[in-house]
PDB file of C-alpha atoms and ligand atoms in Angstrom:
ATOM      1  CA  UNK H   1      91.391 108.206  82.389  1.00  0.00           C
ATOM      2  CA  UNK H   2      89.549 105.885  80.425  1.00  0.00           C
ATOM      3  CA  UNK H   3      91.102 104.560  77.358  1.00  0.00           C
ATOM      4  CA  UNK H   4      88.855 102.856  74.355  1.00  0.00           C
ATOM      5  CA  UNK H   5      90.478  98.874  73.377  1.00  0.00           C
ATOM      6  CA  UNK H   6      88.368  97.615  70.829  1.00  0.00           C
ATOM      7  CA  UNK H   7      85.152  96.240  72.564  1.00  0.00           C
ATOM      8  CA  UNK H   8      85.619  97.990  75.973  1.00  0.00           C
ATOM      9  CA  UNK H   9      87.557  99.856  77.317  1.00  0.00           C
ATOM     10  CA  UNK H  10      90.130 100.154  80.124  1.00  0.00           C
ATOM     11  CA  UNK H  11      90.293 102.952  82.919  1.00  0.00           C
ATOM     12  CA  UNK H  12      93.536 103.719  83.912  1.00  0.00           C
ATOM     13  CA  UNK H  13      95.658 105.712  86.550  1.00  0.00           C
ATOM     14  CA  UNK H  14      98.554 107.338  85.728  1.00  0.00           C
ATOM     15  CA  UNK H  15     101.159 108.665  87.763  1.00  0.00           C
ATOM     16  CA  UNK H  16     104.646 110.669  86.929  1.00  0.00           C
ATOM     17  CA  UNK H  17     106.183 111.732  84.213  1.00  0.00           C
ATOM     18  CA  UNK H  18     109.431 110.016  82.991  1.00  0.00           C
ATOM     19  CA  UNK H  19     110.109 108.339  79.997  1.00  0.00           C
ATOM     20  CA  UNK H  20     110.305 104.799  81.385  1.00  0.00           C
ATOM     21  CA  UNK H  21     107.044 103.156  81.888  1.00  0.00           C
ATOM     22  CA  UNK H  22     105.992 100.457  84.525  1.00  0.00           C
ATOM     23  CA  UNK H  23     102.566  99.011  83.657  1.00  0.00           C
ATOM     24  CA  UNK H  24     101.548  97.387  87.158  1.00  0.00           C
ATOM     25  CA  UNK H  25      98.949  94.855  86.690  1.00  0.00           C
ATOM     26  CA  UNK H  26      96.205  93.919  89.540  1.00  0.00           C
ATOM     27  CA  UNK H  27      95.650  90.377  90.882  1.00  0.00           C
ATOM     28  CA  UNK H  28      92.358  88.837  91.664  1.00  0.00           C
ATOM     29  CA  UNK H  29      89.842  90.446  92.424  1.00  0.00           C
ATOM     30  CA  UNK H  30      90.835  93.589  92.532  1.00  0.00           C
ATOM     31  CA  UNK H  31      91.574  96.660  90.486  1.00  0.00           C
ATOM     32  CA  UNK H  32      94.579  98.658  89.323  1.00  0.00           C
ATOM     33  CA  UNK H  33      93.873 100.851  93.075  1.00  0.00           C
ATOM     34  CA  UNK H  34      96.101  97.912  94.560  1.00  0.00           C
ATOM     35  CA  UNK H  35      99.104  99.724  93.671  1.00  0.00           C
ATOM     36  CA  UNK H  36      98.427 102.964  95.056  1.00  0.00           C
ATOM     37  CA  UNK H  37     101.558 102.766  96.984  1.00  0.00           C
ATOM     38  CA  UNK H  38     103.562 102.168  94.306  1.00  0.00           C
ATOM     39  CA  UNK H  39     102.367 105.012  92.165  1.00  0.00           C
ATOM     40  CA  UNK H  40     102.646 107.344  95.167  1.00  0.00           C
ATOM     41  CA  UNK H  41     106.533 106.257  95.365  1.00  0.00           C
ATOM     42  CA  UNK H  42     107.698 105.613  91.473  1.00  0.00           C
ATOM     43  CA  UNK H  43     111.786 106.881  91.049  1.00  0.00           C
ATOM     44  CA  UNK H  44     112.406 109.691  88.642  1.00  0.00           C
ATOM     45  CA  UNK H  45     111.908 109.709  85.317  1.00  0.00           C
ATOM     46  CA  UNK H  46     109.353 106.289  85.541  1.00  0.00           C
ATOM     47  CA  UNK H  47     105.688 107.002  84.749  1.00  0.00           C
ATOM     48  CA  UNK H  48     103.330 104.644  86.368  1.00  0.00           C
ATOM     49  CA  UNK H  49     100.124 103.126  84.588  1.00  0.00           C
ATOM     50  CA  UNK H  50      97.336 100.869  86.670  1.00  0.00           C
ATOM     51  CA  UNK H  51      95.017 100.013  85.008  1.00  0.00           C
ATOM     52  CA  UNK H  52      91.830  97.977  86.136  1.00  0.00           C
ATOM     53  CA  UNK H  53      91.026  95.026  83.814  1.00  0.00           C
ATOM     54  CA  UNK H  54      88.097  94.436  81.864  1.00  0.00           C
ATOM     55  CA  UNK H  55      85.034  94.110  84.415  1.00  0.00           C
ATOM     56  CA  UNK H  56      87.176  95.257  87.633  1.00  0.00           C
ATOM     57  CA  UNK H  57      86.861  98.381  89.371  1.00  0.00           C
ATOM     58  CA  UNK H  58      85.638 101.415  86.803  1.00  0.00           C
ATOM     59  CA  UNK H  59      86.649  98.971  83.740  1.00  0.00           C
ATOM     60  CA  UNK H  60      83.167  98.093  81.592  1.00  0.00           C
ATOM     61  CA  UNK H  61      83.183  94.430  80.843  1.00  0.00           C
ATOM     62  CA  UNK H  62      82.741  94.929  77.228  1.00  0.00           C
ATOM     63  CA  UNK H  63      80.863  92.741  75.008  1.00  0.00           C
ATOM     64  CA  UNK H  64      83.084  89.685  74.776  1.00  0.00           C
ATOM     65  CA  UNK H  65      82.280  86.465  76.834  1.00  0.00           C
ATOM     66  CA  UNK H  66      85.673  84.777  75.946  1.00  0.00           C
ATOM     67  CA  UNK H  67      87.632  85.961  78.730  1.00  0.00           C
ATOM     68  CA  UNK H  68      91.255  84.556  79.343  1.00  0.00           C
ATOM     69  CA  UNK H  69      94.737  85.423  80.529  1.00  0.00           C
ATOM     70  CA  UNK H  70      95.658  85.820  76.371  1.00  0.00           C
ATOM     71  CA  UNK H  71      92.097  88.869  76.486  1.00  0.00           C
ATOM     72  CA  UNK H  72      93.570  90.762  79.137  1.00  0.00           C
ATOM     73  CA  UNK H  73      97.075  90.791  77.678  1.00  0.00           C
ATOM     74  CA  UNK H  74      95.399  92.135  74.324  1.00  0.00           C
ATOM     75  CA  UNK H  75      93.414  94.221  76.559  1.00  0.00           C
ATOM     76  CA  UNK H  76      96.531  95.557  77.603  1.00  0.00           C
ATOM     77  CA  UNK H  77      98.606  95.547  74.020  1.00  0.00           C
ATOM     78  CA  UNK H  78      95.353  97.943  73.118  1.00  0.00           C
ATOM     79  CA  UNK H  79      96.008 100.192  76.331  1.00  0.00           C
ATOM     80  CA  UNK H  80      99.615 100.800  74.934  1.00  0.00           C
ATOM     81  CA  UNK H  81      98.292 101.920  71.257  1.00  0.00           C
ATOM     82  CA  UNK H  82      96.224 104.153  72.942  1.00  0.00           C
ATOM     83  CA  UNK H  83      98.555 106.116  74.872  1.00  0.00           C
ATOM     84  CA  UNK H  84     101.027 105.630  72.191  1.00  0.00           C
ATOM     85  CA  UNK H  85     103.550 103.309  74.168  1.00  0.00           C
ATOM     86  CA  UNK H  86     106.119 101.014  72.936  1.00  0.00           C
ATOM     87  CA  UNK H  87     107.924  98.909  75.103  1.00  0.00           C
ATOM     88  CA  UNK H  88     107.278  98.812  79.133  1.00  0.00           C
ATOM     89  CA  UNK H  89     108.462  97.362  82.250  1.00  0.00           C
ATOM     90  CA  UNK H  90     105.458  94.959  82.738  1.00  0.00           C
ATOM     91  CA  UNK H  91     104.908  94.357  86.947  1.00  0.00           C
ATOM     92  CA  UNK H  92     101.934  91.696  87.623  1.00  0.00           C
ATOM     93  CA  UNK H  93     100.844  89.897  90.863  1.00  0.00           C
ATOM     94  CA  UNK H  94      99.082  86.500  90.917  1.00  0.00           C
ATOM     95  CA  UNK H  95      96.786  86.967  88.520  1.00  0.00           C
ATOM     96  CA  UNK H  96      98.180  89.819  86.922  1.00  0.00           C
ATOM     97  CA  UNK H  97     102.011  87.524  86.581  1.00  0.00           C
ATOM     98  CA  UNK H  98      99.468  85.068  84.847  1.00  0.00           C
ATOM     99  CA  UNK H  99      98.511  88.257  82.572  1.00  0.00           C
ATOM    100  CA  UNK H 100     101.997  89.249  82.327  1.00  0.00           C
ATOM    101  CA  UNK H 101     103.099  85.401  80.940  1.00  0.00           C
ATOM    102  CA  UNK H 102     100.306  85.546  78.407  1.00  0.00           C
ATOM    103  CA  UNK H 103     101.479  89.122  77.410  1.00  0.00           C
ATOM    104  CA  UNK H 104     104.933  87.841  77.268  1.00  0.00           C
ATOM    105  CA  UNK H 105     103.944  84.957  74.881  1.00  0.00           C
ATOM    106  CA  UNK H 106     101.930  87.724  72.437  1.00  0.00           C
ATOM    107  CA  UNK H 107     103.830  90.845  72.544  1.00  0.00           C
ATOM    108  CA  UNK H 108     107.259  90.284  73.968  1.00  0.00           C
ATOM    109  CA  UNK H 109     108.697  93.227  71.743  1.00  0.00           C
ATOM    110  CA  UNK H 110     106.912  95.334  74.052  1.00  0.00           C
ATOM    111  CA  UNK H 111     108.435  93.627  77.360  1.00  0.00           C
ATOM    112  CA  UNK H 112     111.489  95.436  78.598  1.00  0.00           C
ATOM    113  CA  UNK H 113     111.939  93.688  81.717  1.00  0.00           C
ATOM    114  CA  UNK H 114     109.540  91.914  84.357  1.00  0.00           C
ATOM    115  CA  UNK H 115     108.368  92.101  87.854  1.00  0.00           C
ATOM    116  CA  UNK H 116     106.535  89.131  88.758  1.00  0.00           C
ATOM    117  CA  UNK H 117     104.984  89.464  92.042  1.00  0.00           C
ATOM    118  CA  UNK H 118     103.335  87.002  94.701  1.00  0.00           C
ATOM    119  CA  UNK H 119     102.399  84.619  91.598  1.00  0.00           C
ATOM    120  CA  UNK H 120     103.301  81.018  89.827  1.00  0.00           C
ATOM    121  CA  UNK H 121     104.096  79.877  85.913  1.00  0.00           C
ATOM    122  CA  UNK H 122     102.386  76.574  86.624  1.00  0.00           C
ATOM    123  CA  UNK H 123      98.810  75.945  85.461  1.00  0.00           C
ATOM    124  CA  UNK H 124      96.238  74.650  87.941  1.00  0.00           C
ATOM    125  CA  UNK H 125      95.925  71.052  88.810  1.00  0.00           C
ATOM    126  CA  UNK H 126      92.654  69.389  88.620  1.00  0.00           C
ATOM    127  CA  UNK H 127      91.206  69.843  92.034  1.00  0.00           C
ATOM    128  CA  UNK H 128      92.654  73.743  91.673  1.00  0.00           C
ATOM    129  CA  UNK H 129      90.022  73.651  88.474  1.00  0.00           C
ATOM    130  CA  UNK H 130      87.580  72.420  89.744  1.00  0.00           C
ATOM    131  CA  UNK H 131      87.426  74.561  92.510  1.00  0.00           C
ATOM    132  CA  UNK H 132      87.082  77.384  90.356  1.00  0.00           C
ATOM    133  CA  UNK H 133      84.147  76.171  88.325  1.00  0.00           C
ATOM    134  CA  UNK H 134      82.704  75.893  92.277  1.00  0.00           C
ATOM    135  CA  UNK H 135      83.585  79.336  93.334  1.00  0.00           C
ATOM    136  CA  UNK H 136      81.859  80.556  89.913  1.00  0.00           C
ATOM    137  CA  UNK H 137      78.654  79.112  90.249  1.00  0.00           C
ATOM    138  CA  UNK H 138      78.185  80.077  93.912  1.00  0.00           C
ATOM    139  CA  UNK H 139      79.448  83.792  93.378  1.00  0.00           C
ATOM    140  CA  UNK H 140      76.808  84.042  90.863  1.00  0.00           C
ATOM    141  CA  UNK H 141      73.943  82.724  93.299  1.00  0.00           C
ATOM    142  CA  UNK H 142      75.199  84.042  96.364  1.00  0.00           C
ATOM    143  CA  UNK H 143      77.530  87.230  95.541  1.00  0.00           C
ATOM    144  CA  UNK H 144      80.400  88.740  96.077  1.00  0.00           C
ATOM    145  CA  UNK H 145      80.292  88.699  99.450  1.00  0.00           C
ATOM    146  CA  UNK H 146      81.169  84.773 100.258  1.00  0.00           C
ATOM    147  CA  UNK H 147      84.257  85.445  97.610  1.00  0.00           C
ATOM    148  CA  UNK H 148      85.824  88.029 100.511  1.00  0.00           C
ATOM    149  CA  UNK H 149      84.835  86.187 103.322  1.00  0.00           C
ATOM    150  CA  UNK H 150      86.389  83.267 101.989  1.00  0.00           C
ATOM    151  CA  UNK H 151      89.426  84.741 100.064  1.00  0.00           C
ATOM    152  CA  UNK H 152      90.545  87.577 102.964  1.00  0.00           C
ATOM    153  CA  UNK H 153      92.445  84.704 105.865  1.00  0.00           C
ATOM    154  CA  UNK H 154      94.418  83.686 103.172  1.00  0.00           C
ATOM    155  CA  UNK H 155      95.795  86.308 101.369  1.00  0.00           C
ATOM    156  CA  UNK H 156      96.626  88.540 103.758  1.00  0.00           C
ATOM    157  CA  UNK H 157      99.384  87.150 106.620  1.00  0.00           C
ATOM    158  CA  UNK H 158      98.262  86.989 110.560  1.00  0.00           C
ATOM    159  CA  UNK H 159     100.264  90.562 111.286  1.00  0.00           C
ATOM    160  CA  UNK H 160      97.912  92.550 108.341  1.00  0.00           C
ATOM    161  CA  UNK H 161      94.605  90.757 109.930  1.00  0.00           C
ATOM    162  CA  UNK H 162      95.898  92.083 113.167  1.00  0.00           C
ATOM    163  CA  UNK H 163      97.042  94.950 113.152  1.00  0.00           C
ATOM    164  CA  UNK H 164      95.966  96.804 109.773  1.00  0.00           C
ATOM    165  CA  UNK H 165      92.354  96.970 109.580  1.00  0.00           C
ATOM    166  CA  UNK H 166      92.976  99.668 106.948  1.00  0.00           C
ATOM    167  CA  UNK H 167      94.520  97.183 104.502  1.00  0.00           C
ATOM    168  CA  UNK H 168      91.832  94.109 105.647  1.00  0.00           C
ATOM    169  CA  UNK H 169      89.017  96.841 104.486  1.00  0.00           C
ATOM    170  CA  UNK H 170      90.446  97.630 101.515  1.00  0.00           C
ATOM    171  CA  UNK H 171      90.597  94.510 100.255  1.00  0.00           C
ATOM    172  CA  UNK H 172      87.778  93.568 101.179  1.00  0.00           C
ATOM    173  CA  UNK H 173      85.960  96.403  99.521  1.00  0.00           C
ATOM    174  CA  UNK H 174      87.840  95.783  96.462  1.00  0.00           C
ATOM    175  CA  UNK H 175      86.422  92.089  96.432  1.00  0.00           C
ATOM    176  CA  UNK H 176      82.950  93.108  97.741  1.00  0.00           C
ATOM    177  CA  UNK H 177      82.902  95.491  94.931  1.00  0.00           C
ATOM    178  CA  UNK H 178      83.784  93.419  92.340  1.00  0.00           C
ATOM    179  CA  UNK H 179      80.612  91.912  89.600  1.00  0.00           C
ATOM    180  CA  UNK H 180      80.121  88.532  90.465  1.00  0.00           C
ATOM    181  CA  UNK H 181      79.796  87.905  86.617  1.00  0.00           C
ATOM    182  CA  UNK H 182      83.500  88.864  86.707  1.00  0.00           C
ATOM    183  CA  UNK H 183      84.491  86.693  89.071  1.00  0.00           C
ATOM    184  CA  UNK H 184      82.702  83.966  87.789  1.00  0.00           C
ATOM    185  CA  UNK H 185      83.674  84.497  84.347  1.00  0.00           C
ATOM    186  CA  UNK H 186      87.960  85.200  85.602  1.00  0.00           C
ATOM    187  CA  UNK H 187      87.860  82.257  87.395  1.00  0.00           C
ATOM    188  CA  UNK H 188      87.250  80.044  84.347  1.00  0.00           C
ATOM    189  CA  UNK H 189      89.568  82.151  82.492  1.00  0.00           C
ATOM    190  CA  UNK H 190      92.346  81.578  85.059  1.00  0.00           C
ATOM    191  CA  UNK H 191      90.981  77.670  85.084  1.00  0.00           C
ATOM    192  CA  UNK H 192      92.028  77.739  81.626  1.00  0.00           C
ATOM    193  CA  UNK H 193      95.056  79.799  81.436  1.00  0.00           C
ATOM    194  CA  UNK H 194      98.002  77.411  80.101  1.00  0.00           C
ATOM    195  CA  UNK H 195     101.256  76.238  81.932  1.00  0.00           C
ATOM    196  CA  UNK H 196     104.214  79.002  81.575  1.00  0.00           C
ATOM    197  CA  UNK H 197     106.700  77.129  82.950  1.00  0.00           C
ATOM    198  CA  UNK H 198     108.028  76.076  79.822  1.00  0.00           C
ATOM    199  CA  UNK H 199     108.725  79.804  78.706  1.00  0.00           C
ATOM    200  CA  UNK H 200     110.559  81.105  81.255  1.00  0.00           C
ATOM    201  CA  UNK H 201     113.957  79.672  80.301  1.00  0.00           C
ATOM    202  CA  UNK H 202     113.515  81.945  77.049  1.00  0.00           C
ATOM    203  CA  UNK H 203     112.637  85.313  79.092  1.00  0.00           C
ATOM    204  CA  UNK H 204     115.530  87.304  78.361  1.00  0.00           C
ATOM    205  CA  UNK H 205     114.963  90.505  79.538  1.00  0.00           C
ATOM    206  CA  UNK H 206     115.791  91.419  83.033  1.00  0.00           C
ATOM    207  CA  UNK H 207     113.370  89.864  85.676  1.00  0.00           C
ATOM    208  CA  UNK H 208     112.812  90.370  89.606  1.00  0.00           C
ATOM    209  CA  UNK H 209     110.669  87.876  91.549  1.00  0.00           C
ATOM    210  CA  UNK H 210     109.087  88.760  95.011  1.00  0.00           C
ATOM    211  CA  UNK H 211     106.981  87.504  97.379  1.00  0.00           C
ATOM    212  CA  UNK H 212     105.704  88.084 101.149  1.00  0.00           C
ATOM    213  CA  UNK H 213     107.464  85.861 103.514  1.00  0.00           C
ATOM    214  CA  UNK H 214     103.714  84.709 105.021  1.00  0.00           C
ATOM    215  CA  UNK H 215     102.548  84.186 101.019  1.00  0.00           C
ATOM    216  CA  UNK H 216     100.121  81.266 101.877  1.00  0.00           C
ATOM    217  CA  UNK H 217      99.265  80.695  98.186  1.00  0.00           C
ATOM    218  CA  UNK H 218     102.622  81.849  96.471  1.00  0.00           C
ATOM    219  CA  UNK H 219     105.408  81.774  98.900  1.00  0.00           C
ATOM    220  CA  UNK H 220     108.477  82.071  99.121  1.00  0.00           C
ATOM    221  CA  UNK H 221     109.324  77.688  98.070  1.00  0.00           C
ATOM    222  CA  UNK H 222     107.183  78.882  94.988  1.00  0.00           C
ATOM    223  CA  UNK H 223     109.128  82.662  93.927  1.00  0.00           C
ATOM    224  CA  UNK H 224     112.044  80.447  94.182  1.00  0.00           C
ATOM    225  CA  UNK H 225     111.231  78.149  92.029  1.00  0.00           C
ATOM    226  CA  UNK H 226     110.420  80.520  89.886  1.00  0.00           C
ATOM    227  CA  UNK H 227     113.106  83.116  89.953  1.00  0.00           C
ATOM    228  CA  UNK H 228     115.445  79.829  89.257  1.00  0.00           C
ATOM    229  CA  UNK H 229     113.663  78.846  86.065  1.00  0.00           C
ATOM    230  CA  UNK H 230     113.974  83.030  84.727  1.00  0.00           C
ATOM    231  CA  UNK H 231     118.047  83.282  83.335  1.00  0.00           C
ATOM    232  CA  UNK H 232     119.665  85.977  85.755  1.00  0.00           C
ATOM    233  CA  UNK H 233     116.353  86.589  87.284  1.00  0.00           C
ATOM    234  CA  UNK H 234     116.805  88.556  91.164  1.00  0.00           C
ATOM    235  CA  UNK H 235     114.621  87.489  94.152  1.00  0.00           C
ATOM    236  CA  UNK H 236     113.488  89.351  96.761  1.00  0.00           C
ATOM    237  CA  UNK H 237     111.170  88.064 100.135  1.00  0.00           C
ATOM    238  CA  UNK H 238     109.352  90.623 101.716  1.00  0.00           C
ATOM    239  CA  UNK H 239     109.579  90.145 105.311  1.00  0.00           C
ATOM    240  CA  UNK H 240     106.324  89.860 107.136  1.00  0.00           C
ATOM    241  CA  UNK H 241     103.676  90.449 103.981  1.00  0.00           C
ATOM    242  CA  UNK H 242     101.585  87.955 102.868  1.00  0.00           C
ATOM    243  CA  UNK H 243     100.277  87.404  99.102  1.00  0.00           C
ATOM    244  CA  UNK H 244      99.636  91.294  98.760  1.00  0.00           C
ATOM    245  CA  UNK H 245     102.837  92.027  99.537  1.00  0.00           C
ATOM    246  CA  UNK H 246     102.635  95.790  97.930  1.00  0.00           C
ATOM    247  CA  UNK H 247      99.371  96.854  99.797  1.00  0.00           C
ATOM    248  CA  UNK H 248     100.725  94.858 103.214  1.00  0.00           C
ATOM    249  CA  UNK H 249     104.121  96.209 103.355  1.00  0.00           C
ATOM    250  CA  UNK H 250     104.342  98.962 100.902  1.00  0.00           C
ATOM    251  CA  UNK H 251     107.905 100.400 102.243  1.00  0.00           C
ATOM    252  CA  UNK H 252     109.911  97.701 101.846  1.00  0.00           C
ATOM    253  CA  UNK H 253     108.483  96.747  98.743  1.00  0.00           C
ATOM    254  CA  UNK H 254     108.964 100.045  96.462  1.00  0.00           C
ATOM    255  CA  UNK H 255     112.132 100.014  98.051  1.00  0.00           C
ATOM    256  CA  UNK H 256     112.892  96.614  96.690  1.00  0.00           C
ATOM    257  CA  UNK H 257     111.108  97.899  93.585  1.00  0.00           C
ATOM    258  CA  UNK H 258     112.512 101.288  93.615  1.00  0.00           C
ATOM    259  CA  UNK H 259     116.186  99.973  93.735  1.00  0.00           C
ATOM    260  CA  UNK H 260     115.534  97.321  91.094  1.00  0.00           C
ATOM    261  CA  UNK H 261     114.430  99.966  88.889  1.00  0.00           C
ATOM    262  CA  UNK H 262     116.918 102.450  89.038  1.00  0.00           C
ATOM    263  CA  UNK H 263     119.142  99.742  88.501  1.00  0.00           C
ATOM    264  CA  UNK H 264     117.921  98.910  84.731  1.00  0.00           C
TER     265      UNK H 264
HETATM  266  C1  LIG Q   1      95.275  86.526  92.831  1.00  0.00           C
HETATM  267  O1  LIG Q   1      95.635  87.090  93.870  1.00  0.00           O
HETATM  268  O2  LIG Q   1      95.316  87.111  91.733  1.00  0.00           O
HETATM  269  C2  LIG Q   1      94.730  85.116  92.919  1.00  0.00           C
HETATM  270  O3  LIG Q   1      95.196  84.512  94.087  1.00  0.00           O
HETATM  271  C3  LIG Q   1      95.114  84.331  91.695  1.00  0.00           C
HETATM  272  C4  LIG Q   1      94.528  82.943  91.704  1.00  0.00           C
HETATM  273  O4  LIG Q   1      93.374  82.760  92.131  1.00  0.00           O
HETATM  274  O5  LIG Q   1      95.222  82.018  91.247  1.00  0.00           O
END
């Protein structure tokens, strides 16, 4: 389903029926199909949205060149009106907990509780910038291509590489088939995206963190830190998954998920 949001518009999948809503949010780069899984497992009475961001998967990129974490949360304030949704249970990883702090900052009242997944509240550093300003010039002169050979070792842990080609394809299909004038351009807007750590003392609604035990980017030191700095917020390590842990280990986590939910 494709849904208009002022200058583009966002395409969406949407799964079940209930009256509780769980808006998953991809990470970087790849599209809302990352949480297949999770909309193939949702508990009664949730209804599961996914949608791809501007640029990513069957998302147009629209006609604005100011992209940045506060764009995408719009993006996704828009996506609400349009289906004529209040408040939701907003689930990023990496990127999309970046999304999910901007959203947070712009249209709490529509926040019912968080799931922030495989991700950090702290901004980059300056080498972390820098390296993004690299990775966006040579994606535009080289492709898409050097992004997935580059990003695939580290965000999926040694056991995925090994012994699910399944996932390692998918992944890197959903980087290989990602515009590199998206990349280039979400890189800068993730170069620029501010420092959330000092919001999360004032998140008050009810929070899980997770992360894959083998997160090389996000791990487990960094959920904690995290999940310490959210009031009341629950963490959960997912045993043997690296920084995708829904698409590595999908099992264990909906059913981290799944209970978490039920639970609200
Ligand atoms: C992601 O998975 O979304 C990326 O690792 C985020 C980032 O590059 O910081």
């Amino acid at each position: 389903m494709l849904i208009e949001t002022g200058d583009t518009a966002l395409h969406v999948r949407v799964e079940g029926s209930g009256t509780a809503v769980l808006l998953l949010v991809h990470g970087f780069p790849f599209h809302g199909g990352m949480w297949d899984a999770q909309l193939g497992a949702l508990p009664d009475g949730w209804r599961g949205l996914a949608p791809d961001l501007r640029g990513f998967g069957e998302s147009p990129a629209g006609d604005r060149e100011d992209w940045s974490m506060d764009l995408f949360a719009d993006d996704l304030a828009l996506l609400l009106d349009g289906l004529d949704l209040d408040a939701v249970t907003l689930c990023g990883l990496s990127m999309g907990g970046y999304v999910a702090f901007a959203f947070w900052r712009r249209h709490r009242d529509r926040v019912r509780a968080l799931v922030l997944a495989d991700t950090r509240a702290g901004a980059d550093d300056e080498a972390g910038r820098a390296n993004r300003r690299a990775v966006a010039e040579e994606v535009l002169e080289k492709g898409s291509g050097v992004v997935a050979q580059a990003m695939v070792p580290k965000l999926l842990a040694p056991g995925t590489r090994a012994g699910r080609p399944d996932v390692v394809a998918r992944v890197r299909a959903m980087i290989r088939g990602t515009e590199p004038r998206t990349i280039a351009r979400t890189q800068l807007a993730m170069a620029a995206r501010p420092d959330s750590v000092p919001d999360l003392p004032g998140i008050d609604v009810p929070t899980l963190v997770v992360a894959g035990s083998e997160d090389a980017l996000t791990g487990p030191d960094t959920a904690r830190s995290l999940a310490d700095g959210v009031p009341g917020a629950r963490l959960d390590i997912i045993p043997g998954a690296g920084h995708l842990s829904p698409m590595e280990r999908p099992d264990a986590f909906n059913r981290v998920l799944g209970d978490w939910l039920r639970a609200l």
